[in-house]
Amino acid sequence: MPIEFATSPRSTVGLEWELMLADPATGDLVGRAPELLRDLEGASAGERHTVTGELLTNTIEVTSGIGSTVSSAVADIAAAIAAVRGATDPAGIELLSAGSHPFAQWYDQQVTDKTRYHSLIEKTQWWGRNMMIWGIHVHVGVEDRDKVLPIIGALTSYLPHLQALAASSPFWAGERTGYASNRALVFQQLPTAGLPWPLPDWAAYEGYLDDMVRTGVMADATEVRWDIRPAPRWGTIEVRACDGMSTLRELAAVAALTQVLVESFSRDLDEGRTLTPLAPWFHRENKWRTARYGLDAEVIVSAAGAQRSVREHLAEELERLAPVAADLQCSAQFGGVADILRDGASYERQVAVADATGGDLHEVVDHLIREFRSGPETL
């Protein structure tokens, strides 16, 4: 099955951010996206950003245009949020983002009335109906199709770092899960989701898709739901492993780290170096460890099994990669990763609020609403 890979400028950035709609009085989710989108989708038609619906009617997704820099893509997202606010504020709806809602129940939510969503739920049943999860997607342009699978293999070694920085789903349906990112383990229950298969080149990827389509597992490449996947339509590598970020500043930081890593690996290939991923069993273990322990996880960082704390390893990598960030004009956003390491990720802040309020998850939701509203203003 030949799969064309679109022409894309190297290391350009595109962002997608899934946002929850909530009642400001109760903090619970409200399924009012269809009424809001009637105007918002049309209004964004002539803009660089887009505003669209998602699987559940309690969710709106905002996306950027193609950014030559992270700051350009983030500016698109900020404009999209402002447009959404223009509709949600008069309607008495609040916005927030995290990997999960602290106390909402799946059986109270409605699926968006689109054939592909109904088909997904029909196929996946209980697991599909439990997909009350919110995330971000970061696209980075790759100019040469032959680089895509080697870079994905190398980038998989950094998925635990990205997952830990973004972890924001410590609560699920009113319970403290004990996980920094419960979303990470829920999402991988879907068919074709989870860690990418270790494929060496584009021909192997085409062979994989041929097998999946021929056996009825999926209809086309859009149903590949890996934590990192090729996005042939856009000519990008798409990172999908991260929980929904709670602030725009943190979204910018994770986007910058992703862009810098992809560009760094691309330079390695240009200089003739081979990108050697870790063994798949190490990737699997690292994903579980950071889902469970977040930034406090000890992750496997070498083929020999050497282990480092995510915080320490990231701090070292930030120093090593700083010149690449400067070249990509994203040093300010890249520096936000150090801020997360210093101040804590969203899951840590949510747990701290719950601990300070006797486990009141309504207070956690109020905290997330305040963070989301104040975040763009502090960029």
XYZ file of N, CA, C and O in Angstrom, residues 152-307:
624
model
N 11.130 8.627 14.672
C 10.117 8.123 15.599
C 10.736 7.116 16.564
O 10.458 7.137 17.774
N 11.595 6.240 16.058
C 12.244 5.273 16.933
C 13.070 5.943 18.017
O 13.017 5.565 19.188
N 13.834 6.959 17.629
C 14.671 7.668 18.601
C 13.829 8.487 19.567
O 14.101 8.544 20.773
N 12.795 9.130 19.038
C 11.947 9.985 19.868
C 11.176 9.178 20.908
O 10.831 9.697 21.977
N 10.928 7.903 20.628
C 10.221 7.056 21.585
C 10.976 6.957 22.908
O 10.370 6.798 23.975
N 12.294 7.089 22.859
C 13.076 7.073 24.103
C 12.786 8.275 24.980
O 13.078 8.262 26.187
N 12.216 9.337 24.393
C 11.895 10.543 25.152
C 10.399 10.672 25.439
O 9.981 11.658 26.045
N 9.622 9.681 25.016
C 8.196 9.731 25.349
C 7.954 9.782 26.851
O 7.077 10.520 27.306
N 8.694 9.017 27.659
C 8.444 9.117 29.100
C 8.694 10.519 29.644
O 7.976 10.976 30.548
N 9.681 11.228 29.102
C 9.967 12.580 29.566
C 8.811 13.519 29.207
O 8.352 14.315 30.052
N 8.341 13.420 27.957
C 7.212 14.257 27.532
C 5.951 13.907 28.315
O 5.192 14.789 28.736
N 5.723 12.614 28.518
C 4.544 12.174 29.252
C 4.577 12.665 30.694
O 3.554 13.079 31.248
N 5.745 12.640 31.306
C 5.875 13.091 32.697
C 5.655 14.597 32.815
O 4.987 15.071 33.746
N 6.201 15.370 31.888
C 6.015 16.822 31.919
C 4.548 17.203 31.780
O 4.078 18.168 32.391
N 3.813 16.444 30.970
C 2.411 16.774 30.677
C 1.430 16.085 31.614
O 0.228 16.386 31.561
N 1.885 15.166 32.442
C 0.977 14.347 33.249
C 0.005 15.217 34.051
O 0.430 16.088 34.812
N -1.285 14.962 33.865
C -2.296 15.814 34.507
C -3.596 15.058 34.750
O -4.661 15.652 34.744
N -3.500 13.743 34.954
C -4.719 12.965 35.189
C -4.578 12.055 36.401
O -4.681 10.829 36.294
N -4.355 12.652 37.586
C -4.204 11.832 38.794
C -5.537 11.364 39.376
O -5.546 10.484 40.243
N -6.651 11.951 38.905
C -7.974 11.576 39.401
C -8.807 11.022 38.255
O -8.670 11.441 37.098
N -9.700 10.103 38.584
C -10.537 9.483 37.563
C -11.891 9.149 38.178
O -11.971 8.369 39.129
N -12.947 9.778 37.647
C -14.319 9.491 38.094
C -14.468 9.598 39.608
O -15.138 8.787 40.239
N -13.809 10.600 40.181
C -13.963 10.861 41.600
C -12.987 10.138 42.505
O -13.076 10.252 43.724
N -12.047 9.399 41.943
C -11.091 8.649 42.753
C -9.663 9.088 42.464
O -9.325 9.419 41.332
N -8.844 9.060 43.514
C -7.412 9.286 43.326
C -6.809 7.979 42.830
O -6.879 6.953 43.506
N -6.194 8.017 41.673
C -5.735 6.786 41.040
C -4.377 6.306 41.524
O -4.033 5.138 41.364
N -3.567 7.223 42.082
C -2.190 6.867 42.396
C -1.258 6.995 41.201
O -0.062 6.740 41.314
N -1.812 7.402 40.051
C -1.019 7.588 38.835
C -0.908 9.077 38.518
O -1.854 9.834 38.729
N 0.238 9.463 37.969
C 0.386 10.833 37.493
C -0.426 11.036 36.216
O -1.044 12.079 36.011
N -0.421 10.011 35.352
C -1.172 10.067 34.095
C -1.996 8.791 33.944
O -1.535 7.816 33.330
N -3.184 8.797 34.499
C -4.079 7.661 34.292
C -4.513 7.583 32.827
O -4.743 6.504 32.282
N -4.606 8.745 32.169
C -4.998 8.795 30.768
C -4.095 7.928 29.901
O -4.569 7.257 28.961
N -2.793 7.938 30.174
C -1.850 7.209 29.335
C -2.204 5.733 29.240
O -2.065 5.114 28.174
N -2.667 5.164 30.342
C -2.962 3.741 30.366
C -4.376 3.447 29.882
O -4.644 2.356 29.372
N -5.285 4.402 30.015
C -6.637 4.225 29.484
C -6.620 4.286 27.968
O -7.215 3.440 27.284
N -5.930 5.275 27.420
C -5.962 5.497 25.978
C -5.396 4.309 25.204
O -5.863 3.981 24.107
N -4.391 3.642 25.771
C -3.758 2.562 25.024
C -4.640 1.316 24.913
O -4.273 0.354 24.241
N -5.828 1.339 25.541
C -6.747 0.211 25.390
C -7.433 0.210 24.018
O -8.003 -0.806 23.618
N -7.425 1.341 23.331
C -8.051 1.384 22.014
C -7.234 0.595 20.989
O -6.002 0.554 21.078
N -7.910 -0.018 20.022
C -7.163 -0.700 18.961
C -6.224 0.269 18.245
O -6.579 1.411 17.985
N -5.046 -0.180 17.951
C -3.978 0.546 17.250
C -3.405 1.697 18.064
O -2.635 2.500 17.537
N -3.756 1.816 19.340
C -3.167 2.855 20.193
C -1.958 2.284 20.938
O -1.681 1.085 20.892
N -1.244 3.152 21.640
C -0.096 2.727 22.424
C 1.219 3.075 21.755
O 1.287 3.912 20.851
N 2.269 2.448 22.185
C 3.603 2.726 21.669
C 3.709 2.351 20.188
O 3.074 1.395 19.736
N 4.509 3.101 19.424
C 4.671 2.758 18.006
C 5.426 1.440 17.842
O 6.317 1.116 18.633
N 5.069 0.687 16.813
C 5.839 -0.513 16.494
C 7.220 -0.089 15.995
O 7.362 0.916 15.306
N 8.241 -0.850 16.346
C 9.618 -0.485 15.936
C 9.872 -0.853 14.478
O 10.446 -1.895 14.163
N 9.466 0.023 13.584
C 9.612 -0.207 12.149
C 10.841 0.527 11.638
O 11.055 1.693 11.974
N 11.639 -0.127 10.803
C 12.925 0.478 10.415
C 12.826 1.556 9.344
O 13.670 2.452 9.294
N 11.807 1.473 8.460
C 11.769 2.408 7.347
C 10.348 2.547 6.825
O 9.418 1.893 7.288
N 10.190 3.419 5.822
C 8.858 3.730 5.297
C 8.214 2.513 4.644
O 6.998 2.308 4.745
N 9.001 1.684 3.995
C 8.444 0.482 3.373
C 7.826 -0.437 4.424
O 6.768 -1.044 4.191
N 8.456 -0.536 5.573
C 7.906 -1.365 6.653
C 6.601 -0.772 7.176
O 5.660 -1.503 7.516
N 6.541 0.548 7.228
C 5.299 1.214 7.648
C 4.181 0.945 6.645
O 3.038 0.643 7.019
N 4.484 1.029 5.363
C 3.490 0.722 4.347
C 3.033 -0.736 4.446
O 1.842 -1.043 4.270
N 3.956 -1.629 4.756
C 3.596 -3.030 4.944
C 2.687 -3.232 6.140
O 1.737 -4.032 6.095
N 2.982 -2.508 7.220
C 2.120 -2.561 8.404
C 0.698 -2.109 8.057
O -0.287 -2.786 8.402
N 0.587 -0.977 7.370
C -0.744 -0.478 7.007
C -1.474 -1.447 6.082
O -2.687 -1.662 6.228
N -0.749 -2.039 5.171
C -1.360 -3.012 4.270
C -1.946 -4.180 5.064
O -3.082 -4.610 4.822
N -1.191 -4.674 6.030
C -1.689 -5.768 6.869
C -2.927 -5.348 7.651
O -3.908 -6.107 7.758
N -2.903 -4.150 8.218
C -4.004 -3.698 9.050
C -5.287 -3.473 8.242
O -6.385 -3.822 8.685
N -5.141 -2.899 7.060
C -6.311 -2.644 6.218
C -6.845 -3.951 5.645
O -8.054 -4.215 5.627
N -5.944 -4.821 5.190
C -6.351 -6.080 4.571
C -7.097 -6.985 5.542
O -7.992 -7.736 5.155
N -6.758 -6.897 6.832
C -7.405 -7.745 7.827
C -8.545 -7.048 8.558
O -9.107 -7.589 9.512
N -8.876 -5.824 8.125
C -10.024 -5.132 8.686
C -9.795 -4.468 10.028
O -10.747 -4.051 10.686
N -8.531 -4.350 10.432
C -8.237 -3.688 11.713
C -8.523 -2.191 11.625
O -9.009 -1.580 12.568
N -8.205 -1.589 10.485
C -8.435 -0.165 10.292
C -8.781 0.100 8.833
O -8.538 -0.744 7.957
N -9.326 1.291 8.603
C -9.697 1.665 7.231
C -8.559 2.351 6.496
O -8.399 2.180 5.286
N -7.758 3.147 7.230
C -6.666 3.883 6.590
C -5.694 4.378 7.658
O -5.867 4.086 8.854
N -4.695 5.156 7.233
C -3.623 5.587 8.132
C -4.113 6.488 9.258
O -3.441 6.585 10.295
N -5.264 7.151 9.088
C -5.745 8.043 10.152
C -6.143 7.278 11.401
O -6.287 7.866 12.473
N -6.345 5.954 11.288
C -6.735 5.161 12.438
C -5.540 4.581 13.192
O -5.710 3.830 14.157
N -4.334 4.925 12.769
C -3.145 4.613 13.570
C -3.127 5.582 14.742
O -3.038 6.800 14.542
N -3.231 5.072 15.958
C -3.348 5.953 17.131
C -2.142 5.819 18.053
O -2.255 5.947 19.268
N -0.977 5.573 17.477
C 0.233 5.435 18.278
C 0.530 6.701 19.082
O 0.101 7.796 18.735
N 1.324 6.521 20.133
C 1.777 7.663 20.936
C 2.619 8.637 20.112
O 2.645 9.836 20.384
N 3.362 8.120 19.146
C 4.000 8.940 18.107
C 3.685 8.260 16.782
O 3.877 7.051 16.650
N 3.230 9.026 15.810
C 2.894 8.410 14.527
C 3.322 9.320 13.376
O 3.426 10.542 13.546
N 3.527 8.740 12.213
C 3.644 9.577 11.024
C 2.275 10.186 10.721
O 1.242 9.534 10.919
N 2.273 11.410 10.248
C 1.036 12.039 9.766
C 1.252 12.348 8.290
O 1.635 13.461 7.924
N 1.036 11.343 7.427
C 1.376 11.509 6.001
C 0.672 12.683 5.339
O 1.247 13.341 4.469
N -0.565 12.951 5.739
C -1.326 14.040 5.109
C -0.647 15.386 5.303
O -0.729 16.275 4.445
N 0.027 15.556 6.425
C 0.635 16.848 6.751
C 2.143 16.863 6.558
O 2.769 17.927 6.638
N 2.752 15.706 6.371
C 4.204 15.659 6.263
C 4.894 15.903 7.584
O 5.934 16.564 7.650
N 4.325 15.331 8.654
C 4.845 15.588 9.997
C 4.993 14.295 10.787
O 4.441 13.254 10.436
N 5.739 14.407 11.868
C 5.698 13.438 12.952
C 4.784 14.033 14.017
O 4.931 15.208 14.389
N 3.859 13.232 14.501
C 2.854 13.721 15.450
C 3.017 13.006 16.789
O 2.888 11.779 16.868
N 3.278 13.761 17.841
C 3.377 13.221 19.198
C 2.016 13.353 19.870
O 1.481 14.451 19.999
N 1.461 12.208 20.305
C 0.103 12.156 20.848
C 0.072 11.607 22.274
O -0.988 11.295 22.795
N 1.239 11.447 22.885
C 1.330 10.757 24.164
C 0.931 11.614 25.360
O 0.695 11.086 26.445
N 0.857 12.927 25.165
C 0.755 13.837 26.315
C -0.690 14.088 26.755
O -1.581 14.260 25.930
N -0.872 14.133 28.068
C -2.134 14.591 28.634
C -2.410 16.021 28.186
O -1.495 16.755 27.786
N -3.664 16.434 28.334
C -4.006 17.821 28.099
C -3.220 18.727 29.039
O -3.182 18.499 30.244
N -2.563 19.735 28.493
C -1.792 20.666 29.315
C -2.749 21.630 30.006
O -3.739 22.053 29.427
N -2.423 22.003 31.232
C -3.332 22.847 32.009
C -3.146 24.332 31.745
O -4.013 25.132 32.084
N -2.012 24.706 31.147
C -1.781 26.110 30.825
C -1.127 26.224 29.447
O -0.461 25.291 28.983
N -1.288 27.366 28.831
C -0.689 27.601 27.527
C 0.828 27.641 27.620
O 1.534 27.199 26.702
N 1.347 28.165 28.713
C 2.804 28.213 28.888
C 3.393 26.803 28.866
O 4.434 26.543 28.239
N 2.726 25.866 29.530
C 3.234 24.499 29.564
C 3.091 23.818 28.201
O 3.956 23.031 27.804
N 2.013 24.114 27.500
C 1.864 23.606 26.140
C 3.035 24.077 25.278
O 3.627 23.292 24.515
N 3.392 25.344 25.390
C 4.502 25.891 24.618
C 5.810 25.193 24.966
O 6.638 24.915 24.087
N 6.010 24.875 26.246
C 7.247 24.224 26.681
C 7.370 22.822 26.088
O 8.433 22.443 25.572
N 6.306 22.056 26.148
C 6.348 20.695 25.613
C 6.482 20.727 24.094
O 7.184 19.899 23.505
N 5.825 21.679 23.448
C 5.965 21.817 21.994
C 7.407 22.130 21.629
O 7.955 21.575 20.661
N 8.047 23.016 22.381
C 9.435 23.379 22.087
C 10.371 22.192 22.278
O 11.260 21.949 21.451
N 10.190 21.458 23.358
C 11.035 20.289 23.584
C 10.861 19.275 22.447
O 11.839 18.696 21.953
N 9.627 19.069 22.011
C 9.369 18.129 20.923
C 10.040 18.592 19.637
O 10.713 17.812 18.943
N 9.876 19.863 19.303
C 10.504 20.400 18.092
C 12.020 20.260 18.147
O 12.657 19.854 17.165
N 12.595 20.581 19.275
C 14.053 20.537 19.422
C 14.565 19.105 19.293
O 15.596 18.842 18.645
N 13.866 18.147 19.896
C 14.293 16.758 19.796
C 14.245 16.267 18.348
O 15.185 15.621 17.869
N 13.151 16.571 17.651
C 13.040 16.135 16.258
C 14.151 16.746 15.413
O 14.790 16.060 14.610
N 14.393 18.034 15.574
C 15.457 18.691 14.805
C 16.826 18.116 15.155
O 17.675 17.914 14.265
N 17.053 17.821 16.418
C 18.331 17.242 16.830
C 18.553 15.889 16.166
O 19.649 15.605 15.641
N 17.522 15.052 16.154
C 17.652 13.747 15.503
C 17.824 13.896 13.986
O 18.551 13.133 13.360
N 17.145 14.874 13.411
C 17.283 15.116 11.974
C 18.722 15.507 11.636
O 19.278 15.065 10.617
N 19.335 16.307 12.483
C 20.733 16.688 12.262
C 21.655 15.481 12.384
O 22.635 15.362 11.634
N 21.357 14.599 13.347
C 22.156 13.383 13.477
C 22.137 12.585 12.170
O 23.179 12.097 11.706
N 20.954 12.448 11.588
C 20.841 11.708 10.331
C 21.592 12.419 9.207
O 22.243 11.768 8.372
N 21.509 13.737 9.167
C 22.227 14.495 8.144
C 23.727 14.254 8.214
O 24.432 14.262 7.191
N 24.201 14.050 9.434
C 25.645 13.867 9.638
C 26.065 12.405 9.594
O 27.213 12.069 9.903
N 25.126 11.536 9.178
C 25.466 10.135 8.975
C 25.436 9.273 10.205
O 25.877 8.105 10.164
N 24.930 9.796 11.326
C 24.854 8.994 12.539
C 23.596 8.125 12.526
O 22.542 8.551 12.064
N 23.701 6.941 13.074
C 22.570 6.019 13.154
C 21.801 6.279 14.445
O 22.401 6.413 15.526
N 20.477 6.354 14.330
C 19.629 6.527 15.506
C 19.207 5.146 16.007
O 18.525 4.407 15.302
N 19.624 4.817 17.205
C 19.364 3.487 17.750
C 18.372 3.579 18.899
O 18.705 4.095 19.973
N 17.137 3.114 18.709
C 16.153 3.175 19.796
C 16.447 2.138 20.870
O 17.205 1.181 20.659
N 15.850 2.326 22.024
C 15.923 1.320 23.072
C 15.112 0.098 22.660
O 14.289 0.140 21.742
N 15.317 -0.991 23.375
C 14.523 -2.193 23.141
C 13.057 -1.903 23.452
O 12.753 -1.132 24.376
N 12.123 -2.498 22.711
C 10.697 -2.227 22.940
C 10.253 -2.488 24.371
O 9.383 -1.789 24.887
N 10.846 -3.490 25.020
C 10.433 -3.778 26.401
C 10.869 -2.673 27.356
O 10.198 -2.431 28.360
N 11.952 -1.976 27.040
C 12.344 -0.827 27.863
C 11.367 0.335 27.646
O 10.995 1.035 28.596
N 10.972 0.562 26.398
C 9.993 1.617 26.123
C 8.691 1.350 26.879
O 8.087 2.266 27.446
N 8.255 0.110 26.862
C 7.005 -0.239 27.542
C 7.112 0.015 29.040
O 6.208 0.575 29.668
N 8.225 -0.383 29.637
C 8.412 -0.168 31.067
C 8.498 1.319 31.396
O 7.922 1.784 32.384
N 9.212 2.084 30.571
C 9.333 3.513 30.818
C 7.982 4.216 30.760
O 7.709 5.122 31.555
N 7.147 3.803 29.814
C 5.818 4.411 29.728
C 5.037 4.163 31.003
O 4.403 5.074 31.549
N 5.064 2.929 31.495
C 4.327 2.627 32.724
C 4.893 3.412 33.910
O 4.147 3.965 34.716
N 6.210 3.479 34.003
C 6.817 4.159 35.159
C 6.429 5.632 35.202
O 6.135 6.166 36.281
N 6.445 6.299 34.054
C 6.116 7.726 34.100
C 4.613 7.953 34.222
O 4.198 8.960 34.778
N 3.792 7.025 33.721
C 2.357 7.118 33.996
C 2.110 7.013 35.489
O 1.285 7.741 36.047
N 2.836 6.156 36.147
C 2.648 5.948 37.583
C 3.295 7.056 38.420
O 2.651 7.622 39.303
N 4.536 7.376 38.151
C 5.303 8.238 39.049
C 5.589 9.631 38.493
O 6.149 10.473 39.198
N 5.257 9.884 37.238
C 5.466 11.209 36.678
C 6.924 11.607 36.678
O 7.817 10.833 36.319
N 7.186 12.825 37.088
C 8.545 13.357 37.083
C 9.458 12.668 38.085
O 10.683 12.810 38.020
N 8.897 11.916 39.024
C 9.702 11.189 39.997
C 10.109 9.804 39.515
O 10.772 9.057 40.252
N 9.718 9.439 38.303
C 10.039 8.111 37.776
C 11.534 7.965 37.517
O 12.214 8.914 37.133
N 12.024 6.740 37.704
C 13.353 6.353 37.245
C 13.162 5.661 35.905
O 12.441 4.660 35.817
N 13.769 6.182 34.847
C 13.567 5.619 33.519
C 14.862 5.010 32.994
O 15.962 5.411 33.380
N 14.694 4.037 32.111
C 15.819 3.353 31.483
C 16.286 4.206 30.306
O 15.490 4.540 29.426
N 17.561 4.555 30.281
C 18.037 5.526 29.284
C 19.106 4.963 28.354
O 19.592 5.685 27.475
N 19.467 3.689 28.499
C 20.477 3.121 27.604
C 20.180 1.656 27.349
O 19.472 1.000 28.121
N 20.755 1.143 26.273
C 20.570 -0.269 25.934
C 21.130 -1.180 27.009
O 20.685 -2.324 27.169
N 22.096 -0.679 27.782
C 22.678 -1.470 28.861
C 21.813 -1.495 30.113
O 22.113 -2.200 31.073
N 20.742 -0.686 30.098
C 19.832 -0.678 31.233
C 20.118 0.380 32.282
O 19.554 0.330 33.379
N 20.975 1.355 31.965
C 21.231 2.440 32.909
C 19.936 3.193 33.182
O 19.114 3.389 32.288
N 19.755 3.623 34.439
C 18.520 4.279 34.836
C 18.820 5.639 35.454
O 19.803 5.797 36.180
